[in-house]
PDB file of C-alpha atoms in Angstrom:
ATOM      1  CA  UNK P   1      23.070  -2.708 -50.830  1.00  0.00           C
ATOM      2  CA  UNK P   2      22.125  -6.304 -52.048  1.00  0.00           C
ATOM      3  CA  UNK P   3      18.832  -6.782 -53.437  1.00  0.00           C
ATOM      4  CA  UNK P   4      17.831  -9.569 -50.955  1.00  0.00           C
ATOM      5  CA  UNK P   5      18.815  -6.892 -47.951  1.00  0.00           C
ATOM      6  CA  UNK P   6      16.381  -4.471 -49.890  1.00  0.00           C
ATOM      7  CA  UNK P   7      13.745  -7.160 -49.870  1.00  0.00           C
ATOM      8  CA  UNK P   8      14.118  -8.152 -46.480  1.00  0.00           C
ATOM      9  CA  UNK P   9      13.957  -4.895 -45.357  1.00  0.00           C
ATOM     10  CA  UNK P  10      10.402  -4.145 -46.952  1.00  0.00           C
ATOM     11  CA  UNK P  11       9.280  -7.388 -45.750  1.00  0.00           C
ATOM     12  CA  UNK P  12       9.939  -6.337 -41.928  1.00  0.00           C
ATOM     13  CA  UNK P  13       8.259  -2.535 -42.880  1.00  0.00           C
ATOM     14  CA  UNK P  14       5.143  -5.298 -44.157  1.00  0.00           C
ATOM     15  CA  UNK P  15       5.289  -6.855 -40.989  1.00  0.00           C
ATOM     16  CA  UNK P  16       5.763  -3.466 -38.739  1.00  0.00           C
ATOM     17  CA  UNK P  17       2.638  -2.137 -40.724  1.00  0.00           C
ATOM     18  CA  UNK P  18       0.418  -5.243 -39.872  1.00  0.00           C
ATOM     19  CA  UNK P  19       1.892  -5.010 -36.569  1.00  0.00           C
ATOM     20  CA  UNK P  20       0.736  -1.215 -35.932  1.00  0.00           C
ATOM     21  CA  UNK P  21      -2.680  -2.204 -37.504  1.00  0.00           C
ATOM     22  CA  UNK P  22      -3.453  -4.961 -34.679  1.00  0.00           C
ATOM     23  CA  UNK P  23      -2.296  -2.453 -31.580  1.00  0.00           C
ATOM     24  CA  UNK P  24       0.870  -4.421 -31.640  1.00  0.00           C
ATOM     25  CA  UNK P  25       3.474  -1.304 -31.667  1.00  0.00           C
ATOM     26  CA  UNK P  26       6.221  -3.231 -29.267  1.00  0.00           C
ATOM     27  CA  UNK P  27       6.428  -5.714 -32.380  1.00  0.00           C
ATOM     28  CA  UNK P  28       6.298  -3.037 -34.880  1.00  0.00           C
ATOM     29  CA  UNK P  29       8.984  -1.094 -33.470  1.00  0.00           C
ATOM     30  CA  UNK P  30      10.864  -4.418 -33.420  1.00  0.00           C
ATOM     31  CA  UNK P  31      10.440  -4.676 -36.908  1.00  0.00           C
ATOM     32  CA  UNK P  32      11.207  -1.498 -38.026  1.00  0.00           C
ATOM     33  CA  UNK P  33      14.729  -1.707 -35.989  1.00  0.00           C
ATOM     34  CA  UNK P  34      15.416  -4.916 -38.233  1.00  0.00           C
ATOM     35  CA  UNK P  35      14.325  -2.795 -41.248  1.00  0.00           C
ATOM     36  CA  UNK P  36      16.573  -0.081 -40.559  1.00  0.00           C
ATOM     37  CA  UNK P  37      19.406  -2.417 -39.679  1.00  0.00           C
ATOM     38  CA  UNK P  38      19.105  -3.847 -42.904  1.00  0.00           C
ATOM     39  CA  UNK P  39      18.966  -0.522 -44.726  1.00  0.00           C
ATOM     40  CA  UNK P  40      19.307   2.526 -42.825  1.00  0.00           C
ATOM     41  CA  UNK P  41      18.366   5.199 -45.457  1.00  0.00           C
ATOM     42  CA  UNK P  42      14.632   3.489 -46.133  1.00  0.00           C
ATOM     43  CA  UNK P  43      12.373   6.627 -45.301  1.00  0.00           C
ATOM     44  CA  UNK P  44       9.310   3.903 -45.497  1.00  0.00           C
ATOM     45  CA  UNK P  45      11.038   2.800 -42.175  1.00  0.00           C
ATOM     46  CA  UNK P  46      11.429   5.716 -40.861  1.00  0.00           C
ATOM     47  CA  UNK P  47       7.892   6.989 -41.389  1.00  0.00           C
ATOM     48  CA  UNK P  48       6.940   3.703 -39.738  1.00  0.00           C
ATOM     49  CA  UNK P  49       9.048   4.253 -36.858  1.00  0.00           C
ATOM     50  CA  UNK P  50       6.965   7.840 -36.642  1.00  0.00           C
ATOM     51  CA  UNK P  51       3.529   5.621 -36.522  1.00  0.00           C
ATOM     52  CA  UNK P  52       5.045   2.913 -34.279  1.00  0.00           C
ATOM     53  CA  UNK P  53       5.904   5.441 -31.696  1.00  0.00           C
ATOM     54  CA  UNK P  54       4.325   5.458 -28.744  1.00  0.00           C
ATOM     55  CA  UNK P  55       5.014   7.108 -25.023  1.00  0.00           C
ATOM     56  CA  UNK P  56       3.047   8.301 -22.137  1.00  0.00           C
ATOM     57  CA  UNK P  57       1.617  11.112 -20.608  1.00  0.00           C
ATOM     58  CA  UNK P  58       4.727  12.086 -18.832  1.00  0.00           C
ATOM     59  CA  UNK P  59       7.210  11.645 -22.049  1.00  0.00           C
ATOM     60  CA  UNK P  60       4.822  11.404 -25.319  1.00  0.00           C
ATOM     61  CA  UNK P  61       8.316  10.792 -27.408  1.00  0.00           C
ATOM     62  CA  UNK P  62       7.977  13.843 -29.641  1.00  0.00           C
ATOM     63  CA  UNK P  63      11.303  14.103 -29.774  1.00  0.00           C
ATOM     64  CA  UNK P  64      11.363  10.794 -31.012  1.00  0.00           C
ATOM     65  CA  UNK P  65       8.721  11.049 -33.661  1.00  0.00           C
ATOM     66  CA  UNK P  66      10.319  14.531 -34.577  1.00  0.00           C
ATOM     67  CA  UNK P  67      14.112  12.187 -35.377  1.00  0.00           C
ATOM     68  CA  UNK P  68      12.305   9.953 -37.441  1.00  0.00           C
ATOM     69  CA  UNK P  69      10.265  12.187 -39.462  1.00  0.00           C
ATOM     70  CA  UNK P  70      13.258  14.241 -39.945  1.00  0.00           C
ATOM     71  CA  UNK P  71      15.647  10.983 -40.677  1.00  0.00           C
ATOM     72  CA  UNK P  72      12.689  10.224 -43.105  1.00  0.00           C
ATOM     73  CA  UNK P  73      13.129  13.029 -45.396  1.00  0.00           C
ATOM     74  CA  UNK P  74      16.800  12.610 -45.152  1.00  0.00           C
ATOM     75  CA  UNK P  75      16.648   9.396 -46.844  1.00  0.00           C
ATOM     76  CA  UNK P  76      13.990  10.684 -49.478  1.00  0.00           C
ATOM     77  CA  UNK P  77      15.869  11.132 -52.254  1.00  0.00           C
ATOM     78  CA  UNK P  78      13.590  11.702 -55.690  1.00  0.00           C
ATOM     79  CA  UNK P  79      10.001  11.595 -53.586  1.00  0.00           C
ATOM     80  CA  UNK P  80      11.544  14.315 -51.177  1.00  0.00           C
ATOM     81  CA  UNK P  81       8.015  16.768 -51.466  1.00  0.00           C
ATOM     82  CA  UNK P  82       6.103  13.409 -51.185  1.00  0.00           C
ATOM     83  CA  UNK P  83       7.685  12.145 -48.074  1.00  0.00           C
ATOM     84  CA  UNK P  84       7.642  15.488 -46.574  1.00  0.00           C
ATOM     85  CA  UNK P  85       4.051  16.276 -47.106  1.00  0.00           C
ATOM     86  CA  UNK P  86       3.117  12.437 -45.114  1.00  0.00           C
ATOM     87  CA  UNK P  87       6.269  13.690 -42.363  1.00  0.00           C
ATOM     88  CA  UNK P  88       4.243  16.705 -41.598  1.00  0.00           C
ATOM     89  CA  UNK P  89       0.969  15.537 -41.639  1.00  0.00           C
ATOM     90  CA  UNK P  90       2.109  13.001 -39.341  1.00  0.00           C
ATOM     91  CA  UNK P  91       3.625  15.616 -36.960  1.00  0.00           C
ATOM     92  CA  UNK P  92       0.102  17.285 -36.980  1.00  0.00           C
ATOM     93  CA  UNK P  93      -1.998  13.833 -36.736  1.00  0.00           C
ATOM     94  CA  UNK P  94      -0.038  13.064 -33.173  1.00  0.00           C
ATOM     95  CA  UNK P  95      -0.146  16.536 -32.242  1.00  0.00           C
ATOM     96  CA  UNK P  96      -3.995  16.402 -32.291  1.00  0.00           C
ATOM     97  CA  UNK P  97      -3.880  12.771 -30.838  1.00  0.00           C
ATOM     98  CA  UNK P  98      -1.638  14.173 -27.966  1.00  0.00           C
ATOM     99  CA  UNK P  99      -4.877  16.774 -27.348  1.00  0.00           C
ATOM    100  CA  UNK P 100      -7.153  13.953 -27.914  1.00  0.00           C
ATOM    101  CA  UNK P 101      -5.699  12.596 -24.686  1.00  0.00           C
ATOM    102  CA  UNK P 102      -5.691  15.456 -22.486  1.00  0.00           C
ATOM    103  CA  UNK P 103      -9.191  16.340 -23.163  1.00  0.00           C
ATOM    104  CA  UNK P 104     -10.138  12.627 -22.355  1.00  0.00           C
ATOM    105  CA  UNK P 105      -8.373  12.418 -19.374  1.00  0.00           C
ATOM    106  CA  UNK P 106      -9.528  15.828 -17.851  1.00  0.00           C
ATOM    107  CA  UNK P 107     -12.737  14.889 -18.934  1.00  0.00           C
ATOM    108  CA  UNK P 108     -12.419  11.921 -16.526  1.00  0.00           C
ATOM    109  CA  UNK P 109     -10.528  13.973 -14.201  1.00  0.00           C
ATOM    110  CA  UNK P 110     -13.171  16.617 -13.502  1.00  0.00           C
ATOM    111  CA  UNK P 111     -16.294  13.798 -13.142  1.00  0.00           C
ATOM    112  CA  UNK P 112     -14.185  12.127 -10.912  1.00  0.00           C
ATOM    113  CA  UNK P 113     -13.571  15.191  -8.900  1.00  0.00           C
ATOM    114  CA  UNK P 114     -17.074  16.499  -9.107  1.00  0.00           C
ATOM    115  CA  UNK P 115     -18.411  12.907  -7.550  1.00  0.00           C
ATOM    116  CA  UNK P 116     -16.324  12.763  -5.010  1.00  0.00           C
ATOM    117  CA  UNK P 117     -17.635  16.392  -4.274  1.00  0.00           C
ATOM    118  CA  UNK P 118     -21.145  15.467  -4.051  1.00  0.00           C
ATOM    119  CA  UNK P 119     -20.137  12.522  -2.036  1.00  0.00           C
ATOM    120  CA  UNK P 120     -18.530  14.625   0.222  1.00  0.00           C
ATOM    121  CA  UNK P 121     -21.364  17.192   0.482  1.00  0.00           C
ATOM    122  CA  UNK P 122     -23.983  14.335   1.065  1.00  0.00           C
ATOM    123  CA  UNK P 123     -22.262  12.830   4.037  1.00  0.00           C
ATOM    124  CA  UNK P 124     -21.698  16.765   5.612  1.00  0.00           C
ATOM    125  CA  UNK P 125     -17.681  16.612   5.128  1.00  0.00           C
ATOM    126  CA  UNK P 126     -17.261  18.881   2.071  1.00  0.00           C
ATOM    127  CA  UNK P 127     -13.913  21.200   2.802  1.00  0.00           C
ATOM    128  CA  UNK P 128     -13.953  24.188   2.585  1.00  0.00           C
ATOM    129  CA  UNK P 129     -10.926  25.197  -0.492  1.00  0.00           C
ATOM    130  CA  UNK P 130     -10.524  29.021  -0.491  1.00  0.00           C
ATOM    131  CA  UNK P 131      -9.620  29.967  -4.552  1.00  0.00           C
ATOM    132  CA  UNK P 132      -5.507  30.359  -5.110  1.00  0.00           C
ATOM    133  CA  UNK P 133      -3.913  31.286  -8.310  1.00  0.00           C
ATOM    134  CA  UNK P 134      -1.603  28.821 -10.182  1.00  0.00           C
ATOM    135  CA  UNK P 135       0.067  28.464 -13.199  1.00  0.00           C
ATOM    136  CA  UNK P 136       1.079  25.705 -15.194  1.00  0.00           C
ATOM    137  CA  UNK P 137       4.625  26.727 -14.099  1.00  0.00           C
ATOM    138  CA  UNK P 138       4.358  26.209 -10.190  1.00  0.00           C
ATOM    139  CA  UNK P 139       5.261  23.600  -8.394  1.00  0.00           C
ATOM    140  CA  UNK P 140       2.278  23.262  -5.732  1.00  0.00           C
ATOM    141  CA  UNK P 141       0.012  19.991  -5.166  1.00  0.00           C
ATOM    142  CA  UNK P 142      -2.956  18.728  -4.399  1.00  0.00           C
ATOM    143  CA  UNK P 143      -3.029  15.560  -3.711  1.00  0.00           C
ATOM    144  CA  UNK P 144      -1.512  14.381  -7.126  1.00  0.00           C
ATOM    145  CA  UNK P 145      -4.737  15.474  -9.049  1.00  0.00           C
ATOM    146  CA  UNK P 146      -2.766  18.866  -9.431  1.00  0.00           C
ATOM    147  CA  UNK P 147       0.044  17.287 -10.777  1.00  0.00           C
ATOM    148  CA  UNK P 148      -1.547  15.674 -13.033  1.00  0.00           C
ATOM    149  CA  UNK P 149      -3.722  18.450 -14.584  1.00  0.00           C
ATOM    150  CA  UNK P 150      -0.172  20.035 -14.949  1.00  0.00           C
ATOM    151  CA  UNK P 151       0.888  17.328 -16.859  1.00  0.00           C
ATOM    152  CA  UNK P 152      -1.913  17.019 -18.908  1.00  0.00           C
ATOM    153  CA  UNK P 153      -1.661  20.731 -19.717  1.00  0.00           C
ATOM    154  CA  UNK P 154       2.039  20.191 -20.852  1.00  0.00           C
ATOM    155  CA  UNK P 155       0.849  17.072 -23.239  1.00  0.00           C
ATOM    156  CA  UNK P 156      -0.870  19.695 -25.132  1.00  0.00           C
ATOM    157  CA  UNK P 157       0.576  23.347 -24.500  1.00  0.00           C
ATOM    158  CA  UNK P 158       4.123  21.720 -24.566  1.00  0.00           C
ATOM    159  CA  UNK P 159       4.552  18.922 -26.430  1.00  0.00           C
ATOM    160  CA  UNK P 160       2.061  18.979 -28.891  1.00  0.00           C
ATOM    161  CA  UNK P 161       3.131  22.349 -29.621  1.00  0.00           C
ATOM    162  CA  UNK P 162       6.134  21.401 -30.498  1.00  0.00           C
ATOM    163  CA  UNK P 163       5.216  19.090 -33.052  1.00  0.00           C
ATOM    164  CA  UNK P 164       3.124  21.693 -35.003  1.00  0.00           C
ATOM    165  CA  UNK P 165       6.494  24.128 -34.669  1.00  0.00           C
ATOM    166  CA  UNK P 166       8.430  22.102 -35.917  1.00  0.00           C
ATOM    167  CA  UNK P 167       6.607  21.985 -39.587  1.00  0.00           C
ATOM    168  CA  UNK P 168       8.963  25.529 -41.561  1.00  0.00           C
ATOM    169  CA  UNK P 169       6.582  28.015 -42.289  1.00  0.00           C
ATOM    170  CA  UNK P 170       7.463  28.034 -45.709  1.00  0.00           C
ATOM    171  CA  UNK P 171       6.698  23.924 -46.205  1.00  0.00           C
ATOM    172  CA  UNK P 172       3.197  25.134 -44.683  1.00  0.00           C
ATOM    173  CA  UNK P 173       2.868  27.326 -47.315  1.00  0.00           C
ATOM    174  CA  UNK P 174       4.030  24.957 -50.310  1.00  0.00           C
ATOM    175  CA  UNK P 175       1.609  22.189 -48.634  1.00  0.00           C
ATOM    176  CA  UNK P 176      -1.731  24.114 -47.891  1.00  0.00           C
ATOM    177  CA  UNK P 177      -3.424  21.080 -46.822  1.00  0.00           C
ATOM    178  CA  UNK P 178      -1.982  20.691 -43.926  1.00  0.00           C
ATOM    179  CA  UNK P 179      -3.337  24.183 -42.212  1.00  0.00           C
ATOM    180  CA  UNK P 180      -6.861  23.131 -42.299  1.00  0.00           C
ATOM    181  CA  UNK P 181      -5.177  20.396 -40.199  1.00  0.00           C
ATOM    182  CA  UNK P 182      -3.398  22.980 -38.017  1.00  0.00           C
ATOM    183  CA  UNK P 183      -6.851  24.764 -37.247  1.00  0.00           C
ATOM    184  CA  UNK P 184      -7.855  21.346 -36.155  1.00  0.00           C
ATOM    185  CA  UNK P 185      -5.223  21.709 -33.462  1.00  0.00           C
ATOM    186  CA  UNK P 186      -6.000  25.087 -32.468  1.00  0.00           C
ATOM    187  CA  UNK P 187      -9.863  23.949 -32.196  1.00  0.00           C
ATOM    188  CA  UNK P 188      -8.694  20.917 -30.140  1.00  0.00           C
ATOM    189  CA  UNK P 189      -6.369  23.561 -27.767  1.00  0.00           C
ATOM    190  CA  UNK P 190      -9.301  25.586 -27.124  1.00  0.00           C
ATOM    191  CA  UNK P 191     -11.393  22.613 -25.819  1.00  0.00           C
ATOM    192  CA  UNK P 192      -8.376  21.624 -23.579  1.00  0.00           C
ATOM    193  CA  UNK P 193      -7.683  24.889 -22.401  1.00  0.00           C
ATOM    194  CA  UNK P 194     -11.429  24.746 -21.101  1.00  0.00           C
ATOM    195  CA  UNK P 195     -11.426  21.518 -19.832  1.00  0.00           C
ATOM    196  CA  UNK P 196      -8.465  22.606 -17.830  1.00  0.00           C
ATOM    197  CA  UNK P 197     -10.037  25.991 -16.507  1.00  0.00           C
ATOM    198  CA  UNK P 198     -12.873  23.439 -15.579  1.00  0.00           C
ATOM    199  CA  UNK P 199     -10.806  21.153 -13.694  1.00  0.00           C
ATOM    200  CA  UNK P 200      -8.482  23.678 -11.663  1.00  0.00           C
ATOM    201  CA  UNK P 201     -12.243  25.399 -10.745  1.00  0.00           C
ATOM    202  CA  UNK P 202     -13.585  22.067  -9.737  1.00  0.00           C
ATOM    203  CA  UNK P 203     -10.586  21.828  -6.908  1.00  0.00           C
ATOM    204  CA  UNK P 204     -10.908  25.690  -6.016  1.00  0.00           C
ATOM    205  CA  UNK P 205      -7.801  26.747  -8.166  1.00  0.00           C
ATOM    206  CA  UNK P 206      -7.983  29.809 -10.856  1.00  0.00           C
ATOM    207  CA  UNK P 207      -5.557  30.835 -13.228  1.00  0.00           C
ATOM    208  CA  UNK P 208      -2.791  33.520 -12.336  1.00  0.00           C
ATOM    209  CA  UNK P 209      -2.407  36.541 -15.308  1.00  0.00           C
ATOM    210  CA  UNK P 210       1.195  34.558 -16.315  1.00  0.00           C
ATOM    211  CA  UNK P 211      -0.929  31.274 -16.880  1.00  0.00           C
ATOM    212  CA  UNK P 212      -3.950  33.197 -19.374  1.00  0.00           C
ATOM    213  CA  UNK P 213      -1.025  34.747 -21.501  1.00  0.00           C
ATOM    214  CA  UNK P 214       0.957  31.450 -21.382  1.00  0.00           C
ATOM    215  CA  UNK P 215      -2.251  29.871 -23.319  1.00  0.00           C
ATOM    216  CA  UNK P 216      -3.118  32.865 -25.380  1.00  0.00           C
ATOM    217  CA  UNK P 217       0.839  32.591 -26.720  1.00  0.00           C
ATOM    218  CA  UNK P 218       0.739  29.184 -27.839  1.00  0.00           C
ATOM    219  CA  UNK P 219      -3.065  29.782 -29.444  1.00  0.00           C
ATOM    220  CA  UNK P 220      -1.114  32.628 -30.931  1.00  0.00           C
ATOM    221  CA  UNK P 221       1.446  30.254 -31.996  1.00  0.00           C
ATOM    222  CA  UNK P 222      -0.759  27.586 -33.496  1.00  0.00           C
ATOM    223  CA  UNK P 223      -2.711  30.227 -35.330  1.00  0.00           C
ATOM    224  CA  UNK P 224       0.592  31.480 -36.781  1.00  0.00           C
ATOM    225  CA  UNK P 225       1.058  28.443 -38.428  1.00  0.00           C
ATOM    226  CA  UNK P 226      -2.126  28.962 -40.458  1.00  0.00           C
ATOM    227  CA  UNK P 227      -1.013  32.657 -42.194  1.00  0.00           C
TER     228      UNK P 227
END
């Protein structure tokens, strides 16, 4: 590869960087496609692309932040342990983010649902909701709010998860760093696992037997990752 296609290419990983800083990640992915156009096997790009990343609730793109990090250590070359170390820890920072979100919107969730509650009970039209047992697995509604506690649940029992998985067990060991990070995760589970209890309670719902040792296997998981 030319030197000027080398240049160029760091120039639009500059600009991506600038453009992640400002909120801008449309732009940033834009430049990091021009980056990689202009040299595929930059793992700066790459790990760029894994910041740049966005998604939604529905599809957080972890399998598209997992590609990248992966394409990133590829392309490492002579700073392979450096560039894995940053992969990983990047893995684990969007894993926590992903639980970040959850708890914030089921935080938001349940004082919605609790207010419209007390609304309900002031003006003598509270329903009466007789306790059922769901998982995380079954398909059954309420309105959309169950839905969406069910997706919330996957951001962080599913896709998170996945993320912290997909770190070897053996780089964990040759980069201790990064389980202090990993108990950071399972501390973040544990507050939405609650929030979620909380939130299925507020609209009369409790947990089936399957549901409790769904969560208690991927606390077990997480906490794996930590030995």
């Amino acid at each position: 590869m030319s030197t000027n296609r080398y240049e160029e290419a760091y120039e639009k990983i500059k600009l991506a960087r600038e453009a992640v800083a400002a909120g801008n990640t449309a732009l940033a992915l834009s430049y990091i496609e021009e980056a990689l156009a202009l040299d595929p096997g930059n793992p700066d790009a790459w790990i760029e692309k894994m910041r740049a990343v966005g998604g939604t609730a529905e599809d957080p793109a972890c399998s598209e932040i997992y590609a990248a990090g992966q394409n990133a250590i590829r392309c490492a070359g002579e700073d392979e342990a450096e560039i894995e170390r940053l992969v990983y820890a990047l893995y684990l920072v969007r894993a926590q983010k992903l639980m970040g979100i959850a708890e914030e919107k089921l935080a938001a969730l349940k004082a919605k649902q609790e207010t419209f509650r007390e609304a309900a009970a002031e003006e003598g039209n509270e329903a009466e909701v007789s306790p059922e047992c769901v998982s995380s697995e079954e398909t059954q509604s309420d309105g959309g709010s169950l839905d969406e506690i069910k997706t919330l649940d996957a951001l962080a029992s599913k896709h998170a998860l996945s993320l912290i998985l997909a770190i070897p067990d053996e780089k964990m060991k040759a980069y201790p760093e990064l389980v202090s990070v990993v108990g950071g995760c399972v501390s973040e589970y544990e507050k939405v696992s609650e929030m979620l209890t909380a939130c299925l309670d507020t609209r009369g719902f409790e947990l089936t037997d399957r549901a409790k040792e769904t969560r208690a296997r991927v606390l077990a998981k997480m906490r794996a990752k930590m030995i």
